[in-house]
Tab-separated table of C-alpha atoms in Angstrom:
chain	number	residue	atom	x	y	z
A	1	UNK	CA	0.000	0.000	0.000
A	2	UNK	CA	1.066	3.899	0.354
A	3	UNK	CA	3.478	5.153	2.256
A	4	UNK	CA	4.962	8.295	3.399
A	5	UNK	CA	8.224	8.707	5.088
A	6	UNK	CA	9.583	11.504	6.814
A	7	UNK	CA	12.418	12.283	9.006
A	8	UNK	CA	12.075	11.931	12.402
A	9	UNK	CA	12.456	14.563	15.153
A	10	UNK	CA	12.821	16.721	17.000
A	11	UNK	CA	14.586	19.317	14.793
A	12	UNK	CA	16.121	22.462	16.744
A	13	UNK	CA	16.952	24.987	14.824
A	14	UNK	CA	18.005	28.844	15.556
A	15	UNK	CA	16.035	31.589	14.268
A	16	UNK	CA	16.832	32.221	10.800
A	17	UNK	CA	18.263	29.398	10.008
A	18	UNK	CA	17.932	27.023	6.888
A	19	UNK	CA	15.536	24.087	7.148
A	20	UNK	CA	14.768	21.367	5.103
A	21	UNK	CA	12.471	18.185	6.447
A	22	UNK	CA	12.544	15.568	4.094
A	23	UNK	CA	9.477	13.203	3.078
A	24	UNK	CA	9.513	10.391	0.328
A	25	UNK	CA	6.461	8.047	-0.470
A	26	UNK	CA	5.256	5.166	-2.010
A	27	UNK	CA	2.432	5.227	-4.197
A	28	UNK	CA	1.175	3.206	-7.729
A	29	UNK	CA	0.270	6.050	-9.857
A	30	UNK	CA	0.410	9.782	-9.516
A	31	UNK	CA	-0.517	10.862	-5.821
A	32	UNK	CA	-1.048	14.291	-4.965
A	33	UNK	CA	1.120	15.567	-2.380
A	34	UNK	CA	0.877	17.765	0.603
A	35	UNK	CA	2.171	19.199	3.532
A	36	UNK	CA	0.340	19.759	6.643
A	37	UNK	CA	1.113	22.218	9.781
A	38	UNK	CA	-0.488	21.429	13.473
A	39	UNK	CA	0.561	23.729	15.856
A	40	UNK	CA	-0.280	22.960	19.359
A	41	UNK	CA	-3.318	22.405	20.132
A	42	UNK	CA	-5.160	22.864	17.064
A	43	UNK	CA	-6.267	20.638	13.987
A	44	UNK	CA	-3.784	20.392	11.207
A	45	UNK	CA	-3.586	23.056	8.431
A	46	UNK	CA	-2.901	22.759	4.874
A	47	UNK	CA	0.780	24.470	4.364
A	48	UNK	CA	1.334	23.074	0.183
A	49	UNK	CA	0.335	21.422	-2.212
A	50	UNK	CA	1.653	19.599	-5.468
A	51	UNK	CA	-0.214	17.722	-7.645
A	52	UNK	CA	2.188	16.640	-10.565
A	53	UNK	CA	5.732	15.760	-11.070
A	54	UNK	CA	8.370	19.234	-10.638
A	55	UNK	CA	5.278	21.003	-9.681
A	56	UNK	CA	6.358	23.105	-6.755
A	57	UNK	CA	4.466	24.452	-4.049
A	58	UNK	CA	4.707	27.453	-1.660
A	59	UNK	CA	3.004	29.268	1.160
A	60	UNK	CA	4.733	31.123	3.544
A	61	UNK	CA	8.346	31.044	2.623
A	62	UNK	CA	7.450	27.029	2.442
A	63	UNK	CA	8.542	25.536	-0.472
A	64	UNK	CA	8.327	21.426	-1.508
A	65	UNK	CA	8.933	20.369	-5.257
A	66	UNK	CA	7.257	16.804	-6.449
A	67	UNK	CA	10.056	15.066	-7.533
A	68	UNK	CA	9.058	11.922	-9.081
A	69	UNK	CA	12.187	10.191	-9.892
A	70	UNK	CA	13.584	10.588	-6.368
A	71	UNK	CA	9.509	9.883	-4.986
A	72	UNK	CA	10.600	12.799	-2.798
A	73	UNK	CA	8.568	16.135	-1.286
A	74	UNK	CA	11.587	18.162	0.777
A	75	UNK	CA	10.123	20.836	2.682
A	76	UNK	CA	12.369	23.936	2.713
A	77	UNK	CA	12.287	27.458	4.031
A	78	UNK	CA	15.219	29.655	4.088
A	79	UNK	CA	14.970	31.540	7.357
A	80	UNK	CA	13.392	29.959	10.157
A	81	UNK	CA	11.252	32.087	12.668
A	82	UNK	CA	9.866	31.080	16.276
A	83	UNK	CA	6.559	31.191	15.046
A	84	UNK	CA	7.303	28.413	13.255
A	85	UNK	CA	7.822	25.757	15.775
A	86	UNK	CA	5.113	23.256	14.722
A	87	UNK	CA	4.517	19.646	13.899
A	88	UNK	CA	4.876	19.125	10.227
A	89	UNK	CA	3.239	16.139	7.929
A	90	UNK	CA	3.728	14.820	4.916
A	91	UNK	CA	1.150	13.506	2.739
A	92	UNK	CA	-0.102	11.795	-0.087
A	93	UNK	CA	-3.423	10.891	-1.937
A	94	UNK	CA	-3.313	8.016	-4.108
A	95	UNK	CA	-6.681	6.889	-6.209
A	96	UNK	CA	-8.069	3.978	-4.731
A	97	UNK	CA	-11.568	2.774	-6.668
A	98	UNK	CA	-12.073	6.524	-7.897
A	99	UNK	CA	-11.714	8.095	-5.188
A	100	UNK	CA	-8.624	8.957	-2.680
A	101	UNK	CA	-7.026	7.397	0.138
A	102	UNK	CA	-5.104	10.082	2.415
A	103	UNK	CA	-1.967	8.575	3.735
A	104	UNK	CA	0.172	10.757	6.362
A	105	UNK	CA	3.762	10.724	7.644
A	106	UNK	CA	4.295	10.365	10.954
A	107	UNK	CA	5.185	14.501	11.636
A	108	UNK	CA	8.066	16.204	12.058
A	109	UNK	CA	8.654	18.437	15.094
A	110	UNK	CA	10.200	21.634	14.640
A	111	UNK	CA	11.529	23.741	17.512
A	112	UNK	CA	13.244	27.153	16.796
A	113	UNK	CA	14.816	28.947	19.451
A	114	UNK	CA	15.099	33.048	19.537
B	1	UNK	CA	-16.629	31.433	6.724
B	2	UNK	CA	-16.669	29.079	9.882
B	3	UNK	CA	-14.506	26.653	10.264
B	4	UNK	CA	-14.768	22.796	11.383
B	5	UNK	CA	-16.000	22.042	14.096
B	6	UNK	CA	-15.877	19.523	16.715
B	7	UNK	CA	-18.005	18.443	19.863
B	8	UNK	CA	-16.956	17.734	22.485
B	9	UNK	CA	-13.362	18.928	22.814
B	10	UNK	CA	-12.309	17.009	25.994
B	11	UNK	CA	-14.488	13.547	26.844
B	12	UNK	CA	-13.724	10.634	29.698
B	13	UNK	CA	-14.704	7.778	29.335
B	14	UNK	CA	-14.219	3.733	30.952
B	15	UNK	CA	-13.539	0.661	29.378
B	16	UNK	CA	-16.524	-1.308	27.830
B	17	UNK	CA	-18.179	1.988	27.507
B	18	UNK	CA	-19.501	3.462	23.627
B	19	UNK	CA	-19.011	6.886	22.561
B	20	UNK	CA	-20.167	9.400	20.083
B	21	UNK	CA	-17.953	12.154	18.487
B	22	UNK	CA	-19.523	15.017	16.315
B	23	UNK	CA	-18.249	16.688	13.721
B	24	UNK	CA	-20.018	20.136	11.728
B	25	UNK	CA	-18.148	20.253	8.236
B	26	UNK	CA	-17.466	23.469	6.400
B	27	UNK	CA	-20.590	24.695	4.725
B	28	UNK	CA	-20.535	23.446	1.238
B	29	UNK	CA	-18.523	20.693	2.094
B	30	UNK	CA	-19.841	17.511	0.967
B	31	UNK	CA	-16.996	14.831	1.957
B	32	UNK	CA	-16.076	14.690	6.113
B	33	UNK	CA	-13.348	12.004	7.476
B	34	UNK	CA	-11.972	10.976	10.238
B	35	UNK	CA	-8.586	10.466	12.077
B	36	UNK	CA	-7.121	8.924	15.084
B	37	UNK	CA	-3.841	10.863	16.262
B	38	UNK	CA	-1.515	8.726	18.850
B	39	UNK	CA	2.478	9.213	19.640
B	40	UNK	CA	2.584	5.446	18.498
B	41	UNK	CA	1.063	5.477	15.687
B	42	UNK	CA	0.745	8.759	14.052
B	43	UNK	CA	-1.985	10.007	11.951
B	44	UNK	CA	-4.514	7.070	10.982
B	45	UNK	CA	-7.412	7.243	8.334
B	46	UNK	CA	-10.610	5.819	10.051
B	47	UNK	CA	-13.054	6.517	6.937
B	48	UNK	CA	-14.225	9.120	4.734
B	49	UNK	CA	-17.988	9.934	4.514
B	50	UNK	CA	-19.324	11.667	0.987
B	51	UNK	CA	-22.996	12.432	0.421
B	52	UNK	CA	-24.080	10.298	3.543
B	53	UNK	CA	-22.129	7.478	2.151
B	54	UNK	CA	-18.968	5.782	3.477
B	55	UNK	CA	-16.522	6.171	0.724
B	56	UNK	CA	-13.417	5.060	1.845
B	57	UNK	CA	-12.633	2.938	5.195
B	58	UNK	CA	-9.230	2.337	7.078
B	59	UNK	CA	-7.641	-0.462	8.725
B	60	UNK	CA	-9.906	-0.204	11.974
B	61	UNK	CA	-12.091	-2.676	14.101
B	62	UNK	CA	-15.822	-2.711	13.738
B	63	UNK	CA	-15.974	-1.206	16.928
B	64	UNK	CA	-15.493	1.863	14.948
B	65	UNK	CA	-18.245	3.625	13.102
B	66	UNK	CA	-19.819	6.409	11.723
B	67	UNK	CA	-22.573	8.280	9.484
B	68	UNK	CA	-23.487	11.509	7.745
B	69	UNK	CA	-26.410	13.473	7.898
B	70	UNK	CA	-28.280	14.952	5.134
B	71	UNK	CA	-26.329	18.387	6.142
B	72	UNK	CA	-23.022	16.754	5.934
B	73	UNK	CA	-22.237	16.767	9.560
B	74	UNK	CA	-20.851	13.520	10.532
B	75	UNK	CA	-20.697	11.170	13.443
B	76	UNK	CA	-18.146	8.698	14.625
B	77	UNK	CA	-19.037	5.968	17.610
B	78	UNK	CA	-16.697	3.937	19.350
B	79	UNK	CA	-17.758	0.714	20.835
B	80	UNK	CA	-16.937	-1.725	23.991
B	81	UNK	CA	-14.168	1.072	24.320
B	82	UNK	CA	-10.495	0.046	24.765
B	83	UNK	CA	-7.381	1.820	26.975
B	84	UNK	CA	-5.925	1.777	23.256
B	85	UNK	CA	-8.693	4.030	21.969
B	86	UNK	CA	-7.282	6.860	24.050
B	87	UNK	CA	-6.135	9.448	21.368
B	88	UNK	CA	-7.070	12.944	19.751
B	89	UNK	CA	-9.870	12.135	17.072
B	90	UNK	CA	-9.855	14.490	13.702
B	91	UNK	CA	-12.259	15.220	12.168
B	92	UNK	CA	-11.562	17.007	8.494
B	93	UNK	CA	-14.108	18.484	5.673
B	94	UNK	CA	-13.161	19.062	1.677
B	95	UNK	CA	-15.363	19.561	-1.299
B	96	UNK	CA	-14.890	16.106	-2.008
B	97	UNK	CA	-14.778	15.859	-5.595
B	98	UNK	CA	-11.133	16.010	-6.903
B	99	UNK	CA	-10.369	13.151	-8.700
B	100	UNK	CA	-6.571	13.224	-6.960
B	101	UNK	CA	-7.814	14.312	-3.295
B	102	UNK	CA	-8.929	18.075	-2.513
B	103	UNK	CA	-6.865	20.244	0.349
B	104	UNK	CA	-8.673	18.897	3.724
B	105	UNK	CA	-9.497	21.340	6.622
B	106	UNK	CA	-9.197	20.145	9.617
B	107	UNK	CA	-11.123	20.635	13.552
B	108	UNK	CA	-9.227	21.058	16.502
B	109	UNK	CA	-10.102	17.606	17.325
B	110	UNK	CA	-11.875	15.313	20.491
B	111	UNK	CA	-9.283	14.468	22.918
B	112	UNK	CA	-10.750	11.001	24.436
B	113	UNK	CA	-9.185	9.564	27.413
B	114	UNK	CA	-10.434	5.921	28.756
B	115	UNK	CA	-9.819	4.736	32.069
């Protein structure tokens, strides 16, 4: 069936910093992909979406390109703020009997310090 | 517009006990599903509800159910409840009808403890 992978954390970053959390899948066909933001306390939020190979999505200083011959989704954002200390999740949708199946990663933690 | 919404937020409960979560989708919003969040396990698809009909189901017991309402809100019920059911519940709401899966929005979620 599909999966999603992502790395595992917590990651601890400083503000400003570089970060990249990396995701990779594995789906038959042509999922959509998606990342996901939950910060505490609250339901999860869409952060980006792709839904075809080198597409490349962005919100927020966010950015995650589909890359189908590496089945990888990197999330990336240049400079890191506190407010961005969150849970992050990967995820895919992959057709099952016309319709989709969400599949999730199991979330990255992000904490940036000031 | 409102959001999605979810009753109630906090909810005790014992083993061998049922419960009933509620979830109020985004107006206009046809298809509702539902999640169980753990540390263990991560994020796990329950089922997906479209137009009152169960569209997609997960890997869960029968002791796990749920319906939709002519308005689109949806419930889930939990049977002979387990320690193991402990977990925040989600409860998310799209349009439903992309063919390769619309952007979800999800509720805060039911935090359900059993004892």
């Amino acid at each position: 069936g599909d999966s999603v992978t992502q790395m595992e954390g917590p990651v601890t970053l400083s503000e400003e910093a570089f970060l990249t959390i990396n995701c990779t899948y594995t789906a038959t066909g042509y999922p959509s992909l998606f990342w996901y933001v939950q910060y505490p306390g609250e339901g999860l939020q869409l952060l980006l979406k792709a839904t075809k190979a080198d597409d490349k999505g962005s919100n927020k200083g966010f950015e995650a390109t589909y890359r189908k011959e590496t089945t990888s989704f990197h999330l990336e954002k240049g400079s890191v703020q506190v407010s961005d200390s969150a849970v992050y999740f990967c995820a895919l949708s992959g057709s099952s009997g016309g319709s989709y199946i969400p599949t999730f990663g199991r979330g990255t933690s992000l904490i940036v310090h000031p | 517009k409102a959001g999605v919404t979810q009753t109630p937020r906090y909810l005790i409960k014992t083993r061998g006990q049922q419960v009933t979560l509620s979830c109020s989708p985004i107006s206009g919003h046809r298809s509702v599903s539902w999640y169980q969040q753990t540390p263990g396990q991560g994020l796990q698809f329950l089922f997906e509800y479209f137009s009152e009909t169960q569209r997609n189901k997960g890997n869960f017991p029968g002791r796990f159910s749920g319906r939709q309402f002519s308005n689109s809100r949806s419930e889930m019920n939990v049977s002979t409840l387990e320690l193991g059911d402990s977990a925040l519940y989600l409860c998310a709401s799209s349009l439903g009808t992309a063919p390769r899966g619309d952007e979800q929005f999800f509720g805060p979620g039911t935090r359900l403890t059993v004892l």
